[in-house]
Amino acid sequence: VTRADTVLRPLFRYCQYEVKQAGQPTMEEPRLGSDGAAKPTFEDGQDQDAIVFRDHELVLDNKELRVLLLKLQSLEQELKDQQNDTTNNTTSNSETQFLTALSILDDALELVQSLEKGLAQVSTGGPAVQAKLQEYALWKGYLQYCKTQKVMEHTEKLLSSQQQQEDGTMGPAEKVHVYDALLKHAKSLLALPRPGQEGVAAGAEEDDEFALQVQASILRLRALKTYNMGWFYYSQLH
């Protein structure tokens, strides 16, 4: 049983009930993963979709952003299919698709920043506008999270392939530098926006599942960096 099952899904269904009672159309229940983050599927025939980021639902109501996320979803599925097909040269393909995915995420970030800037300039700043601006800030956080995760996963895959090669040229010293870069990426995730950030109480991170997962990742990367640092000093003494 996950947080998605015990907290998010019941809340969503209650909101659905209240919306139906008010005579308003409802949306389909988002597909929730075991970590409480949505695993969205964006279909052209639907008016709205949503993802959950840091326990907050982000509605996908912009067509341009929908197209970009559709491209990203299609690209990820294509890469997954190629990884299951051992006859293809997945190394070169995955590198190209990795760069393409980063480009799509950069375009999506630029689009959301443009929407946020346009709304901030033309509006008077009422409660509804402030809520939308916060949603744009969370969209930026979600997209930056996706981008950072892809960079980290890609880098770790390259490290893993180096370790599997008998003539791998990357020694402990080089790996220390790589893990140091990964640590910086992981720590940057803690600075991503969260719902109601201005009113967050001290110690609220203890209840933030996202932050706890990031901190666990930081500890893992720090341990790997320390391990390779130890091997480097050991090799210098023997």
GROMACS .gro file of C-alpha atoms in nm:
model
  238
    1VAL     CA    1   0.000   0.000   0.000
    2THR     CA    2   0.145   0.333  -0.106
    3ARG     CA    3   0.079   0.699  -0.029
    4ALA     CA    4  -0.098   0.716  -0.364
    5ASP     CA    5  -0.345   0.449  -0.247
    6THR     CA    6  -0.403   0.578   0.106
    7VAL     CA    7  -0.396   0.957   0.056
    8LEU     CA    8  -0.399   1.086  -0.299
    9ARG     CA    9  -0.655   0.853  -0.460
   10PRO     CA   10  -0.921   0.891  -0.186
   11LEU     CA   11  -0.880   1.272  -0.195
   12PHE     CA   12  -0.911   1.274  -0.572
   13ARG     CA   13  -1.229   1.063  -0.564
   14TYR     CA   14  -1.380   1.289  -0.298
   15CYS     CA   15  -1.309   1.593  -0.516
   16GLN     CA   16  -1.464   1.412  -0.811
   17TYR     CA   17  -1.779   1.354  -0.605
   18GLU     CA   18  -1.800   1.720  -0.502
   19VAL     CA   19  -1.754   1.838  -0.862
   20LYS     CA   20  -2.026   1.600  -0.986
   21GLN     CA   21  -2.262   1.724  -0.714
   22ALA     CA   22  -2.204   2.077  -0.844
   23GLY     CA   23  -2.300   1.963  -1.193
   24GLN     CA   24  -1.954   2.016  -1.340
   25PRO     CA   25  -1.762   1.774  -1.569
   26THR     CA   26  -1.488   1.568  -1.405
   27MET     CA   27  -1.158   1.435  -1.530
   28GLU     CA   28  -1.023   1.082  -1.524
   29GLU     CA   29  -0.826   0.966  -1.223
   30PRO     CA   30  -0.451   1.023  -1.280
   31ARG     CA   31  -0.233   0.713  -1.300
   32LEU     CA   32  -0.025   0.716  -0.982
   33GLY     CA   33   0.306   0.539  -0.934
   34SER     CA   34   0.437   0.385  -0.615
   35ASP     CA   35   0.627   0.705  -0.527
   36GLY     CA   36   0.316   0.924  -0.533
   37ALA     CA   37   0.416   1.087  -0.862
   38ALA     CA   38   0.194   1.050  -1.162
   39LYS     CA   39   0.290   0.836  -1.457
   40PRO     CA   40   0.096   1.048  -1.708
   41THR     CA   41  -0.030   0.936  -2.046
   42PHE     CA   42  -0.136   1.219  -2.271
   43GLU     CA   43  -0.384   1.135  -2.544
   44ASP     CA   44  -0.486   1.372  -2.821
   45GLY     CA   45  -0.855   1.299  -2.775
   46GLN     CA   46  -0.871   1.417  -2.414
   47ASP     CA   47  -0.939   1.777  -2.310
   48GLN     CA   48  -0.732   1.767  -1.992
   49ASP     CA   49  -0.479   1.549  -1.821
   50ALA     CA   50  -0.289   1.594  -1.500
   51ILE     CA   51   0.025   1.487  -1.323
   52VAL     CA   52   0.103   1.492  -0.953
   53PHE     CA   53   0.422   1.664  -0.844
   54ARG     CA   54   0.509   1.693  -0.477
   55ASP     CA   55   0.156   1.584  -0.383
   56HIS     CA   56   0.002   1.861  -0.595
   57GLU     CA   57  -0.204   1.804  -0.908
   58LEU     CA   58  -0.094   1.999  -1.216
   59VAL     CA   59  -0.359   2.019  -1.487
   60LEU     CA   60  -0.233   2.000  -1.844
   61ASP     CA   61  -0.457   2.256  -2.013
   62ASN     CA   62  -0.214   2.402  -2.268
   63LYS     CA   63  -0.211   2.243  -2.615
   64GLU     CA   64   0.152   2.331  -2.692
   65LEU     CA   65   0.271   2.181  -2.366
   66ARG     CA   66   0.057   1.874  -2.434
   67VAL     CA   67   0.225   1.826  -2.774
   68LEU     CA   68   0.572   1.849  -2.619
   69LEU     CA   69   0.488   1.597  -2.347
   70LEU     CA   70   0.335   1.367  -2.607
   71LYS     CA   71   0.664   1.380  -2.797
   72LEU     CA   72   0.856   1.302  -2.479
   73GLN     CA   73   0.628   1.012  -2.392
   74SER     CA   74   0.660   0.870  -2.744
   75LEU     CA   75   1.038   0.904  -2.730
   76GLU     CA   76   1.058   0.723  -2.396
   77GLN     CA   77   0.842   0.440  -2.525
   78GLU     CA   78   1.058   0.410  -2.836
   79LEU     CA   79   1.372   0.387  -2.625
   80LYS     CA   80   1.210   0.125  -2.403
   81ASP     CA   81   1.117  -0.084  -2.707
   82GLN     CA   82   1.472  -0.058  -2.845
   83GLN     CA   83   1.623  -0.168  -2.514
   84ASN     CA   84   1.409  -0.482  -2.532
   85ASP     CA   85   1.530  -0.546  -2.888
   86THR     CA   86   1.884  -0.685  -2.867
   87THR     CA   87   1.933  -0.667  -3.246
   88ASN     CA   88   1.950  -0.287  -3.250
   89ASN     CA   89   2.249  -0.067  -3.170
   90THR     CA   90   2.089   0.087  -2.864
   91THR     CA   91   2.401   0.277  -2.751
   92SER     CA   92   2.404   0.530  -3.035
   93ASN     CA   93   2.024   0.544  -3.045
   94SER     CA   94   1.993   0.607  -2.672
   95GLU     CA   95   2.247   0.890  -2.689
   96THR     CA   96   2.051   1.061  -2.966
   97GLN     CA   97   1.722   1.010  -2.784
   98PHE     CA   98   1.871   1.140  -2.460
   99LEU     CA   99   1.971   1.465  -2.629
  100THR     CA  100   1.632   1.487  -2.801
  101ALA     CA  101   1.455   1.441  -2.466
  102LEU     CA  102   1.659   1.723  -2.311
  103SER     CA  103   1.571   1.946  -2.605
  104ILE     CA  104   1.199   1.872  -2.562
  105LEU     CA  105   1.216   1.947  -2.190
  106ASP     CA  106   1.403   2.273  -2.259
  107ASP     CA  107   1.127   2.373  -2.503
  108ALA     CA  108   0.861   2.287  -2.244
  109LEU     CA  109   1.041   2.491  -1.977
  110GLU     CA  110   1.070   2.787  -2.212
  111LEU     CA  111   0.698   2.763  -2.293
  112VAL     CA  112   0.592   2.755  -1.926
  113GLN     CA  113   0.823   3.048  -1.845
  114SER     CA  114   0.664   3.242  -2.131
  115LEU     CA  115   0.312   3.165  -2.005
  116GLU     CA  116   0.411   3.265  -1.652
  117LYS     CA  117   0.567   3.591  -1.766
  118GLY     CA  118   0.268   3.679  -1.984
  119LEU     CA  119   0.020   3.619  -1.703
  120ALA     CA  120   0.225   3.818  -1.453
  121GLN     CA  121   0.240   4.118  -1.689
  122VAL     CA  122  -0.125   4.145  -1.792
  123SER     CA  123  -0.310   4.046  -1.475
  124THR     CA  124  -0.404   4.239  -1.163
  125GLY     CA  125  -0.285   3.969  -0.925
  126GLY     CA  126  -0.606   3.829  -0.776
  127PRO     CA  127  -0.626   3.496  -0.591
  128ALA     CA  128  -0.701   3.299  -0.908
  129VAL     CA  129  -0.404   3.455  -1.085
  130GLN     CA  130  -0.175   3.383  -0.791
  131ALA     CA  131  -0.290   3.020  -0.790
  132LYS     CA  132  -0.214   2.993  -1.162
  133LEU     CA  133   0.128   3.151  -1.116
  134GLN     CA  134   0.204   2.898  -0.842
  135GLU     CA  135   0.093   2.621  -1.077
  136TYR     CA  136   0.333   2.750  -1.345
  137ALA     CA  137   0.612   2.754  -1.085
  138LEU     CA  138   0.534   2.392  -1.001
  139TRP     CA  139   0.528   2.301  -1.371
  140LYS     CA  140   0.877   2.448  -1.402
  141GLY     CA  141   0.984   2.245  -1.101
  142TYR     CA  142   0.838   1.926  -1.249
  143LEU     CA  143   1.003   1.978  -1.587
  144GLN     CA  144   1.338   2.064  -1.426
  145TYR     CA  145   1.303   1.750  -1.212
  146CYS     CA  146   1.245   1.540  -1.526
  147LYS     CA  147   1.546   1.696  -1.696
  148THR     CA  148   1.776   1.650  -1.397
  149GLN     CA  149   1.663   1.290  -1.349
  150LYS     CA  150   1.736   1.210  -1.714
  151VAL     CA  151   2.084   1.361  -1.689
  152MET     CA  152   2.158   1.162  -1.373
  153GLU     CA  153   2.020   0.835  -1.512
  154HIS     CA  154   2.214   0.879  -1.836
  155THR     CA  155   2.537   0.953  -1.652
  156GLU     CA  156   2.499   0.650  -1.425
  157LYS     CA  157   2.430   0.427  -1.726
  158LEU     CA  158   2.756   0.548  -1.883
  159LEU     CA  159   2.939   0.468  -1.559
  160SER     CA  160   2.783   0.124  -1.549
  161SER     CA  161   2.884   0.050  -1.910
  162GLN     CA  162   3.240   0.159  -1.829
  163GLN     CA  163   3.254  -0.085  -1.537
  164GLN     CA  164   3.136  -0.371  -1.759
  165GLN     CA  165   3.412  -0.313  -2.011
  166GLU     CA  166   3.737  -0.496  -1.944
  167ASP     CA  167   3.942  -0.211  -2.090
  168GLY     CA  168   3.741   0.062  -1.920
  169THR     CA  169   3.949   0.382  -1.919
  170MET     CA  170   3.770   0.553  -1.629
  171GLY     CA  171   3.963   0.515  -1.305
  172PRO     CA  172   3.860   0.594  -0.947
  173ALA     CA  173   3.972   0.958  -0.973
  174GLU     CA  174   3.752   1.021  -1.279
  175LYS     CA  175   3.460   0.847  -1.111
  176VAL     CA  176   3.496   1.072  -0.807
  177HIS     CA  177   3.449   1.375  -1.033
  178VAL     CA  178   3.147   1.217  -1.202
  179TYR     CA  179   2.979   1.131  -0.871
  180ASP     CA  180   3.055   1.482  -0.746
  181ALA     CA  181   2.866   1.621  -1.046
  182LEU     CA  182   2.579   1.379  -0.981
  183LEU     CA  183   2.567   1.494  -0.619
  184LYS     CA  184   2.528   1.855  -0.730
  185HIS     CA  185   2.241   1.754  -0.958
  186ALA     CA  186   2.071   1.563  -0.676
  187LYS     CA  187   2.110   1.850  -0.428
  188SER     CA  188   1.959   2.091  -0.681
  189LEU     CA  189   1.633   1.893  -0.664
  190LEU     CA  190   1.585   2.002  -0.302
  191ALA     CA  191   1.556   2.362  -0.424
  192LEU     CA  192   1.264   2.288  -0.658
  193PRO     CA  193   0.938   2.466  -0.572
  194ARG     CA  194   0.675   2.298  -0.361
  195PRO     CA  195   0.307   2.385  -0.301
  196GLY     CA  196   0.261   2.667  -0.049
  197GLN     CA  197   0.637   2.717  -0.028
  198GLU     CA  198   0.615   3.063   0.130
  199GLY     CA  199   0.427   2.923   0.428
  200VAL     CA  200   0.629   2.607   0.481
  201ALA     CA  201   0.699   2.553   0.848
  202ALA     CA  202   1.041   2.461   0.984
  203GLY     CA  203   1.094   2.088   0.978
  204ALA     CA  204   0.822   2.034   0.715
  205GLU     CA  205   1.076   1.843   0.506
  206GLU     CA  206   1.022   1.550   0.742
  207ASP     CA  207   0.673   1.506   0.590
  208ASP     CA  208   0.784   1.578   0.232
  209GLU     CA  209   0.812   1.241   0.061
  210PHE     CA  210   0.980   1.397  -0.243
  211ALA     CA  211   1.253   1.558  -0.029
  212LEU     CA  212   1.309   1.234   0.162
  213GLN     CA  213   1.359   1.042  -0.164
  214VAL     CA  214   1.604   1.304  -0.288
  215GLN     CA  215   1.797   1.291   0.039
  216ALA     CA  216   1.818   0.913   0.011
  217SER     CA  217   1.959   0.953  -0.340
  218ILE     CA  218   2.213   1.207  -0.209
  219LEU     CA  219   2.330   0.961   0.058
  220ARG     CA  220   2.370   0.684  -0.202
  221LEU     CA  221   2.572   0.906  -0.436
  222ARG     CA  222   2.785   1.036  -0.150
  223ALA     CA  223   2.864   0.678  -0.049
  224LEU     CA  224   2.966   0.589  -0.407
  225LYS     CA  225   3.184   0.899  -0.429
  226THR     CA  226   3.352   0.812  -0.098
  227TYR     CA  227   3.406   0.452  -0.209
  228ASN     CA  228   3.586   0.561  -0.528
  229MET     CA  229   3.782   0.824  -0.339
  230GLY     CA  230   3.904   0.548  -0.107
  231TRP     CA  231   4.009   0.334  -0.404
  232PHE     CA  232   4.196   0.629  -0.552
  233TYR     CA  233   4.400   0.687  -0.235
  234TYR     CA  234   4.457   0.313  -0.199
  235SER     CA  235   4.595   0.293  -0.555
  236GLN     CA  236   4.832   0.581  -0.481
  237LEU     CA  237   4.980   0.394  -0.185
  238HIS     CA  238   5.024   0.056  -0.357
   0.00000   0.00000   0.00000
